[in-house]
PDB file of C-alpha atoms in Angstrom:
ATOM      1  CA  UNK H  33      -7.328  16.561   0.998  1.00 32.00           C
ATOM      2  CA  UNK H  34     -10.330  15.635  -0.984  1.00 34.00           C
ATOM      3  CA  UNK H  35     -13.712  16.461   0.679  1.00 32.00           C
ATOM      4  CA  UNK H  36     -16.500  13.593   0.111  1.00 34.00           C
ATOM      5  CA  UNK H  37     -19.730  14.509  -0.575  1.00 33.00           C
ATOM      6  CA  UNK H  38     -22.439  13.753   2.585  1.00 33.00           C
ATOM      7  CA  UNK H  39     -23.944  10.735   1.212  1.00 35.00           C
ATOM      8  CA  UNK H  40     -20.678   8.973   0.652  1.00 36.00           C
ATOM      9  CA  UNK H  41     -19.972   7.138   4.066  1.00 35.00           C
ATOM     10  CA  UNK H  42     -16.757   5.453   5.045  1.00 37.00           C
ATOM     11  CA  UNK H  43     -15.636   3.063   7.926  1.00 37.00           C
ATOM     12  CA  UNK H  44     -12.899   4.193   8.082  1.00 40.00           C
ATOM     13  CA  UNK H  45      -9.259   5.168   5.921  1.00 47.00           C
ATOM     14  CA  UNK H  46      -8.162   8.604   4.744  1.00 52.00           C
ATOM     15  CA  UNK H  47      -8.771  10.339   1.429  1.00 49.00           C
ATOM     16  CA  UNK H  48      -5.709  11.941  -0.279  1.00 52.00           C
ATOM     17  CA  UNK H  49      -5.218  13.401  -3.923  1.00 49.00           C
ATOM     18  CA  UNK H  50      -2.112  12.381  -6.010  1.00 49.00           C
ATOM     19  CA  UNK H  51      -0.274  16.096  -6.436  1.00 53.00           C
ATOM     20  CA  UNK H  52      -0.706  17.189  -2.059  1.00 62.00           C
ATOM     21  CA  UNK H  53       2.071  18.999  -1.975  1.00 71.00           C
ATOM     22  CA  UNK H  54       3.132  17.351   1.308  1.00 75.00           C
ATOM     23  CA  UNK H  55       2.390  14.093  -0.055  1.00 72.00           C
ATOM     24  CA  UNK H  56       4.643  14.781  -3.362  1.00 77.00           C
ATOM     25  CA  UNK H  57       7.249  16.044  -1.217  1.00 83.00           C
ATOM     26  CA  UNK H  58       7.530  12.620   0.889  1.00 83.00           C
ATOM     27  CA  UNK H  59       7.087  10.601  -1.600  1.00 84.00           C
ATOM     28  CA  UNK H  60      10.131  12.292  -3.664  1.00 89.00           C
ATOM     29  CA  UNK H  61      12.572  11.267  -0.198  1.00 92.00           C
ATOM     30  CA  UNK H  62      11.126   7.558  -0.175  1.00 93.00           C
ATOM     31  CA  UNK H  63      11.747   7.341  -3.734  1.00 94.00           C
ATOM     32  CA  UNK H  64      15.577   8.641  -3.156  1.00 96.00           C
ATOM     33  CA  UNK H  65      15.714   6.227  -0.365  1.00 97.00           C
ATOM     34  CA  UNK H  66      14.185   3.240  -2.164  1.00 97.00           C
ATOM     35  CA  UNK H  67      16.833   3.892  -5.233  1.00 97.00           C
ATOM     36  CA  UNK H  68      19.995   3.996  -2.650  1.00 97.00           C
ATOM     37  CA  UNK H  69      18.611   0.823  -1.292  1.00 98.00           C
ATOM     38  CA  UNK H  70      18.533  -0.845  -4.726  1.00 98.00           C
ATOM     39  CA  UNK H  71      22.024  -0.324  -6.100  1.00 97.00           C
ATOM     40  CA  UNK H  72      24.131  -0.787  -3.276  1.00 97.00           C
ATOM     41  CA  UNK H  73      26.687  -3.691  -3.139  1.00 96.00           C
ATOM     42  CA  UNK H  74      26.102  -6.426  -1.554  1.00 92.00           C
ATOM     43  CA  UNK H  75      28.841  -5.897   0.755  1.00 95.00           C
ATOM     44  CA  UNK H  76      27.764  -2.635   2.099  1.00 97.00           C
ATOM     45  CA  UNK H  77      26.125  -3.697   5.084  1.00 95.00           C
ATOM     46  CA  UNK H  78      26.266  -0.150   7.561  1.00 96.00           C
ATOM     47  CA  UNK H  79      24.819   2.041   4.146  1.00 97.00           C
ATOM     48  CA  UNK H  80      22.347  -0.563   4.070  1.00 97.00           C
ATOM     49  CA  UNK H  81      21.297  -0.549   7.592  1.00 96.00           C
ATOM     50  CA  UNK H  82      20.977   3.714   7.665  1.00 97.00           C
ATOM     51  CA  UNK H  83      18.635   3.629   4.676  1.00 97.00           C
ATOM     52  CA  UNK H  84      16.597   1.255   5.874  1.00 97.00           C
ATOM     53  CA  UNK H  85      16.426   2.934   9.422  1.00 97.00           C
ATOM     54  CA  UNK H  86      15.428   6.365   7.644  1.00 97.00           C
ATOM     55  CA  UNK H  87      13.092   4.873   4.856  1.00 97.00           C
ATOM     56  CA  UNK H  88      10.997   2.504   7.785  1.00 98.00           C
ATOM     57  CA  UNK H  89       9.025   3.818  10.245  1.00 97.00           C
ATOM     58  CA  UNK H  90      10.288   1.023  12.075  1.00 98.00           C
ATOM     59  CA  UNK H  91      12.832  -2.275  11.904  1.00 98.00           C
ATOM     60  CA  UNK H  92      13.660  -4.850  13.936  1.00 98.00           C
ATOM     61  CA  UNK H  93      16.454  -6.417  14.414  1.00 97.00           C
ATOM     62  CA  UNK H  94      18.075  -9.234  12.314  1.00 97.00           C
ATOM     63  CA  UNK H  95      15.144  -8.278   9.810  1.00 97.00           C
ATOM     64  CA  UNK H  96      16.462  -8.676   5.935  1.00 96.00           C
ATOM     65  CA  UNK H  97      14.971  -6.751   3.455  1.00 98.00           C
ATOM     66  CA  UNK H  98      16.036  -8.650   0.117  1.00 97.00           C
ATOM     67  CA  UNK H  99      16.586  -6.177  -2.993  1.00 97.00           C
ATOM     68  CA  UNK H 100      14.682  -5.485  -5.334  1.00 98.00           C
ATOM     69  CA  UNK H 101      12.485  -3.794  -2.904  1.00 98.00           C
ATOM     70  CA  UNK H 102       9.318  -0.936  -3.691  1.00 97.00           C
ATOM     71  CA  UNK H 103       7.851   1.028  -1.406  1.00 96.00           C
ATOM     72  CA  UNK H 104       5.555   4.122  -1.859  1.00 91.00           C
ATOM     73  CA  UNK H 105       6.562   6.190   1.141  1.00 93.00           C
ATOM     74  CA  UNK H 106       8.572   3.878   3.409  1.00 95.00           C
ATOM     75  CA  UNK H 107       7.396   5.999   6.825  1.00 94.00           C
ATOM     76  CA  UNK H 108       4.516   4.151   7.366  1.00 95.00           C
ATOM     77  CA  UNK H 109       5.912   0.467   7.258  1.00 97.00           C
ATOM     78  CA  UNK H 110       7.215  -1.300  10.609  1.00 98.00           C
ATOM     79  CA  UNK H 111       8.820  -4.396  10.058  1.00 98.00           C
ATOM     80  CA  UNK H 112       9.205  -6.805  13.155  1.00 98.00           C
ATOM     81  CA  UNK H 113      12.631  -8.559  14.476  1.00 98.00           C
ATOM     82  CA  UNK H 114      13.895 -11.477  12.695  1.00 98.00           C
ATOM     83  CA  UNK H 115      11.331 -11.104   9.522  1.00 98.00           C
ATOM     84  CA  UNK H 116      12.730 -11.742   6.078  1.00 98.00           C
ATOM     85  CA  UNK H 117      11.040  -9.953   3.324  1.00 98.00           C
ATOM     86  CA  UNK H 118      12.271 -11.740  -0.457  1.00 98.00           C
ATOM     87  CA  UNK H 119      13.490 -10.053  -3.193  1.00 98.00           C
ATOM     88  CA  UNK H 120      10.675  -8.077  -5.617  1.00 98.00           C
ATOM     89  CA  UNK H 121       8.473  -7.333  -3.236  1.00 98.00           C
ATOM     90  CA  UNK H 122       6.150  -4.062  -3.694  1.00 98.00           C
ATOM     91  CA  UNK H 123       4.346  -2.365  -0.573  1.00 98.00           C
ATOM     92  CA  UNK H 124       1.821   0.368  -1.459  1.00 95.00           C
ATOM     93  CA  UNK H 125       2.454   1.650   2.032  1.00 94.00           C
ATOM     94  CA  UNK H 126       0.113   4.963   1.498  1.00 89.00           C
ATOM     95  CA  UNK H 127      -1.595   4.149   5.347  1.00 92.00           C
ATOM     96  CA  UNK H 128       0.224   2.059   8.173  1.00 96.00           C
ATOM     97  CA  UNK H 129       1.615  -1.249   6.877  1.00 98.00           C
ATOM     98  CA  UNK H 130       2.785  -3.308   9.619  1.00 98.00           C
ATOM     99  CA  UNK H 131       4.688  -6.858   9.649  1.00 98.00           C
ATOM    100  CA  UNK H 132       5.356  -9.124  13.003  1.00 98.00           C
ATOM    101  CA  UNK H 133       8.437 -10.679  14.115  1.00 98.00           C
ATOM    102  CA  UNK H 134       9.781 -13.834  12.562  1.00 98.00           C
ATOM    103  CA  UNK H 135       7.194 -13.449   9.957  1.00 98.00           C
ATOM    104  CA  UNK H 136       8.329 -14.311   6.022  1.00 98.00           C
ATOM    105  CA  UNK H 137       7.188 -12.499   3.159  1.00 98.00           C
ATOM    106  CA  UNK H 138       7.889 -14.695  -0.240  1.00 98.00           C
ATOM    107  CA  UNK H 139       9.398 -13.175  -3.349  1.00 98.00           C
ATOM    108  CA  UNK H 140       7.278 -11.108  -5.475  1.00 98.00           C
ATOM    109  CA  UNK H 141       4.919 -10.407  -2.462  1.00 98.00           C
ATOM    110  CA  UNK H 142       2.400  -7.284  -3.143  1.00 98.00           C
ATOM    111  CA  UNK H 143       1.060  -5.635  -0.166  1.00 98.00           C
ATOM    112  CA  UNK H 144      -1.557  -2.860  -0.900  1.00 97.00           C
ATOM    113  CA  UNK H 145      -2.265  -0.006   1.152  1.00 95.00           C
ATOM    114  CA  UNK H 146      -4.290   2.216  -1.464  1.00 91.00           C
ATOM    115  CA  UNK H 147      -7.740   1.476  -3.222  1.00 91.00           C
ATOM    116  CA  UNK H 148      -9.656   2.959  -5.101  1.00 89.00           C
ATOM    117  CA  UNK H 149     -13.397   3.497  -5.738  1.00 86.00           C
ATOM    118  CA  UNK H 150     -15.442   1.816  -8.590  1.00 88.00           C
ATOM    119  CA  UNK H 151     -17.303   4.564  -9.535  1.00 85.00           C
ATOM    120  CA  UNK H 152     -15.746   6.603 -11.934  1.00 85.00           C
ATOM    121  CA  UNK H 153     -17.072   9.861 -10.782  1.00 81.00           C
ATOM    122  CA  UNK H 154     -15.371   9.714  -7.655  1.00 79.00           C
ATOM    123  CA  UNK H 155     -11.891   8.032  -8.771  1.00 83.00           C
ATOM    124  CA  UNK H 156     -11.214  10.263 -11.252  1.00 84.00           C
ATOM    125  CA  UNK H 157     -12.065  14.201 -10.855  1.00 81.00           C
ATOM    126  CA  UNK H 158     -11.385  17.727 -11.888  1.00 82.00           C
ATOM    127  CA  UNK H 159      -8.500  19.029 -10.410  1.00 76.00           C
ATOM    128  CA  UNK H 160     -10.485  22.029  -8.795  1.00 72.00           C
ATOM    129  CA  UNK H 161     -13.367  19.502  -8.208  1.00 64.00           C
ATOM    130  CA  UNK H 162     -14.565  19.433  -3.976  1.00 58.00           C
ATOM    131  CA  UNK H 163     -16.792  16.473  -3.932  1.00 54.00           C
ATOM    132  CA  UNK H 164     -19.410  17.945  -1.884  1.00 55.00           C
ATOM    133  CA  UNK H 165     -21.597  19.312  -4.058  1.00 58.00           C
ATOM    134  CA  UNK H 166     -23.026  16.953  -6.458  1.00 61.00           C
ATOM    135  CA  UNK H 167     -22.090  18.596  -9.447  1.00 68.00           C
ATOM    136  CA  UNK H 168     -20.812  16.169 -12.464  1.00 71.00           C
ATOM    137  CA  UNK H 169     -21.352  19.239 -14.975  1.00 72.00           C
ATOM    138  CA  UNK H 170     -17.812  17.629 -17.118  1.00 77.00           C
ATOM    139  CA  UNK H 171     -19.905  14.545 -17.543  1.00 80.00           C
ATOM    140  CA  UNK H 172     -22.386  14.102 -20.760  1.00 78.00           C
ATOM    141  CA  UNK H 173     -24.996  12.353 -20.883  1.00 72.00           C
ATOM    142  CA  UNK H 174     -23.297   9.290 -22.371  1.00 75.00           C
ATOM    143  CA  UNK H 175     -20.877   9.122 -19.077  1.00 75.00           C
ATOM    144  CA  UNK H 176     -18.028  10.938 -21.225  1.00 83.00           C
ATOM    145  CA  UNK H 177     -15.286  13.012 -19.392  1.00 84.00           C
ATOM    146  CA  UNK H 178     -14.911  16.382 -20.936  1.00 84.00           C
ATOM    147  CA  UNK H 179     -11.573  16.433 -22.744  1.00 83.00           C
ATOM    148  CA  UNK H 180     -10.456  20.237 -22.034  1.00 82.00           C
ATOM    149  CA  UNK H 181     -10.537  20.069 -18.060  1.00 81.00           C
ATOM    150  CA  UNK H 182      -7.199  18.500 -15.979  1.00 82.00           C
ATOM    151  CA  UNK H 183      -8.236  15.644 -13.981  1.00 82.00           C
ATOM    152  CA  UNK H 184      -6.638  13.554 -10.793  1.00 79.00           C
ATOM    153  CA  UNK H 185      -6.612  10.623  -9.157  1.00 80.00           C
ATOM    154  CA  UNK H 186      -8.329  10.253  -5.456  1.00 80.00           C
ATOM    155  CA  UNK H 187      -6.613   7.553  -3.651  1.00 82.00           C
ATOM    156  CA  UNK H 188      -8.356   5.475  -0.597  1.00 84.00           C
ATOM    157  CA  UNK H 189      -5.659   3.934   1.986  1.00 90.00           C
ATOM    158  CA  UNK H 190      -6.483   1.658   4.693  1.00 93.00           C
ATOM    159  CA  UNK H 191      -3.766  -0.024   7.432  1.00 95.00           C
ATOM    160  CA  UNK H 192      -2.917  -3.603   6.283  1.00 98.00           C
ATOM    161  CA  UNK H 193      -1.119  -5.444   9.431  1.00 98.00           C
ATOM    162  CA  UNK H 194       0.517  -9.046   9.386  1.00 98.00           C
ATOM    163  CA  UNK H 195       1.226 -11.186  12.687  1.00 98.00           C
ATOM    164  CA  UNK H 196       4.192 -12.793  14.254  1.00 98.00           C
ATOM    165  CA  UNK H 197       6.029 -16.074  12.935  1.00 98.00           C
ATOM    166  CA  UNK H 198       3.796 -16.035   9.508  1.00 98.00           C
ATOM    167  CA  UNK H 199       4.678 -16.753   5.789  1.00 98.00           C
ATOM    168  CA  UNK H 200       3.417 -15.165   3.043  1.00 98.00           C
ATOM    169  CA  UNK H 201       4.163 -17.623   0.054  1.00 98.00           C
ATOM    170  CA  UNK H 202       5.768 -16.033  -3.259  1.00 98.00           C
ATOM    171  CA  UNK H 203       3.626 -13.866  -5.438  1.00 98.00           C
ATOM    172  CA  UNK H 204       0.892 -13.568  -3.005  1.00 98.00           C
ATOM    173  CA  UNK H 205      -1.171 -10.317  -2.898  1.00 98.00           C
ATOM    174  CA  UNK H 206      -2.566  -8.463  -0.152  1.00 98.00           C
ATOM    175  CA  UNK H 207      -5.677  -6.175  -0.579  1.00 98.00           C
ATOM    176  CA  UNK H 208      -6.333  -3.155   1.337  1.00 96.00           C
ATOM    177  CA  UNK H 209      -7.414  -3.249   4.776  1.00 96.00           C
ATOM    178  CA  UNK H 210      -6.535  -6.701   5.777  1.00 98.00           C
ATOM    179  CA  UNK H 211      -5.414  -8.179   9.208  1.00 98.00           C
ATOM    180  CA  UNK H 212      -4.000 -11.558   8.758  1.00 98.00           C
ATOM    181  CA  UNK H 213      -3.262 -12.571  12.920  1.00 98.00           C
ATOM    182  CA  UNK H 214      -0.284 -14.833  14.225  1.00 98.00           C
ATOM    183  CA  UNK H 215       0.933 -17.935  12.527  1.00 98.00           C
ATOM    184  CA  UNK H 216      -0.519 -17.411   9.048  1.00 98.00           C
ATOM    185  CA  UNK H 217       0.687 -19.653   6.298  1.00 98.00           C
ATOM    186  CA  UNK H 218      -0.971 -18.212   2.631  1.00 98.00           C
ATOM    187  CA  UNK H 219      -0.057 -20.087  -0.525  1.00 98.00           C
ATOM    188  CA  UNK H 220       2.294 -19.242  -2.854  1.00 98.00           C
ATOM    189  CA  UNK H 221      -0.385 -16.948  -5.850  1.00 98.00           C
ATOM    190  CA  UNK H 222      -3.229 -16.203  -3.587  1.00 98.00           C
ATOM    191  CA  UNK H 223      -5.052 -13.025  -3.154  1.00 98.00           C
ATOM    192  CA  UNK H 224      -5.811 -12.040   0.511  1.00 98.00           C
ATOM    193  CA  UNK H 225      -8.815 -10.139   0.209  1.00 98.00           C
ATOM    194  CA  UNK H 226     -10.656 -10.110   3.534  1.00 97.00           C
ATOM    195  CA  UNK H 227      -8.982 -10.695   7.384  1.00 98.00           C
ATOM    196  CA  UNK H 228      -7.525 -13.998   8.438  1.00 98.00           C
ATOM    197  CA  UNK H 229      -7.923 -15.468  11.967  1.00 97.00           C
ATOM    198  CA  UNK H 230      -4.501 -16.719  13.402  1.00 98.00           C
ATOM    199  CA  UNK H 231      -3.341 -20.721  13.309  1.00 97.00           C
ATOM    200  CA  UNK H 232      -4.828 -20.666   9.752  1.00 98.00           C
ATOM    201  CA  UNK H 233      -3.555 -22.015   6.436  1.00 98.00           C
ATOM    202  CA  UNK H 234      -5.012 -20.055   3.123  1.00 98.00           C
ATOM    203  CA  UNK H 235      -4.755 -20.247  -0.239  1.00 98.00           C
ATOM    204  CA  UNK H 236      -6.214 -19.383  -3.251  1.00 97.00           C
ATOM    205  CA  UNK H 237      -7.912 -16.807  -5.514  1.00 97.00           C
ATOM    206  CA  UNK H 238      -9.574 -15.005  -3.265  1.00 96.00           C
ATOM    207  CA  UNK H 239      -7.367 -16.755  -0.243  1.00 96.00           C
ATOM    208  CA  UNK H 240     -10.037 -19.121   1.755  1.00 96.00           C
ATOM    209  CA  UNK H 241      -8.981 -21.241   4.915  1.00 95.00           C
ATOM    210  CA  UNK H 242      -8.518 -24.940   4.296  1.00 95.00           C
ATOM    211  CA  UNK H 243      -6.614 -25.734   7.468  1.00 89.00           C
ATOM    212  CA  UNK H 244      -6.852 -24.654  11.386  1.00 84.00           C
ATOM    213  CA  UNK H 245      -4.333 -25.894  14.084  1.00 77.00           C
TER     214      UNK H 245
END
């Protein structure tokens, strides 16, 4: 895990480095897992069911999960009874992704988990690098990276959760951190970028409500 230096402060989420071991390791199984789930036949409705049950943390009954499907690590995604999740859909599941019952997820959905930081400093480091000391010696002057050191990737996850009985129009994106409550409707394209009450319609670029029942 990546230490942050003391005048960094955080809500809340957890820090990770792409190459943990443990992380790599899990990551690996999902991806063997996600692959199975791609090519099998339509037909092969048991095989189906076991991968899903061992790639999910959790899901529901009658919930369809529509292939082409992407997942990160799988483990951390519960998907409620009865919800349909379309075909292309991509879940950066790197913290707890969670989806209610009855609740549909359009084609080509993206559902993001991970973030990043903006400054540079912080999102991309020396491998060796601790973050706790204030030391950005492999910088110049002119905000260069020096070229001889071996950098990495810090990654920033918080949960993303979804209600019961919503829908989550085609293409739609949602951004890290985000509760969207029960009875959601977002438009088809939008980008979900802070939480949305339930009994609300959204749409857009970012997502705003234009509708409350």
């Amino acid at each position: 895990m990546i230490k942050l230096r003391k005048d960094i402060k955080l809500d809340k989420g957890n820090w990770t480095e792409q190459g943990d071991k443990d992380l790599v390791s899990k990551w690996k199984k999902s991806k063997r897992l996600n692959f199975r789930l791609n090519h099998l036949k339509p037909d092969e409705n048991i095989e189906r069911i076991n991968i899903q049950n061992e790639l999910f943390k959790f899901i529901g009954p009658n919930a369809v999960v529509a292939t082409p499907f992407y997942c990160d690590l799988g483990f951390n995604t519960s998907i409620g009874e009865g919800s349909l999740i379309n075909s292309n859909c991509v879940f950066l599941d790197t913290d707890d992704l969670t989806i209610g019952k009855y609740t549909l997820i359009g084609p080509g959905v993206h559902i993001y988990c991970a973030d990043h930081l903006t400054d540079t400093k912080l999102r991309v480091i020396p491998k060796d690098d601790k973050l706790n000391d204030g030391n950005y010696s492999y910088i110049d002057g002119k905000g260069r990276f020096d070229e001889d050191m071996d950098y990495t990737i810090t990654v920033f996850s918080r949960p993303v959760s979804i209600g019961d009985n919503c829908w989550i129009g085609g293409g739609s994106i949602i951004m890290s951190g985000v509760k969207i409550g029960d009875n959601v409707i977002v438009g088809a394209g939008s980008v979900v970028t802070h939480d949305i009450p339930s009994n609300t319609t959204v749409i857009g670029r970012p997502a705003r409500i234009i509708n409350k029942d």
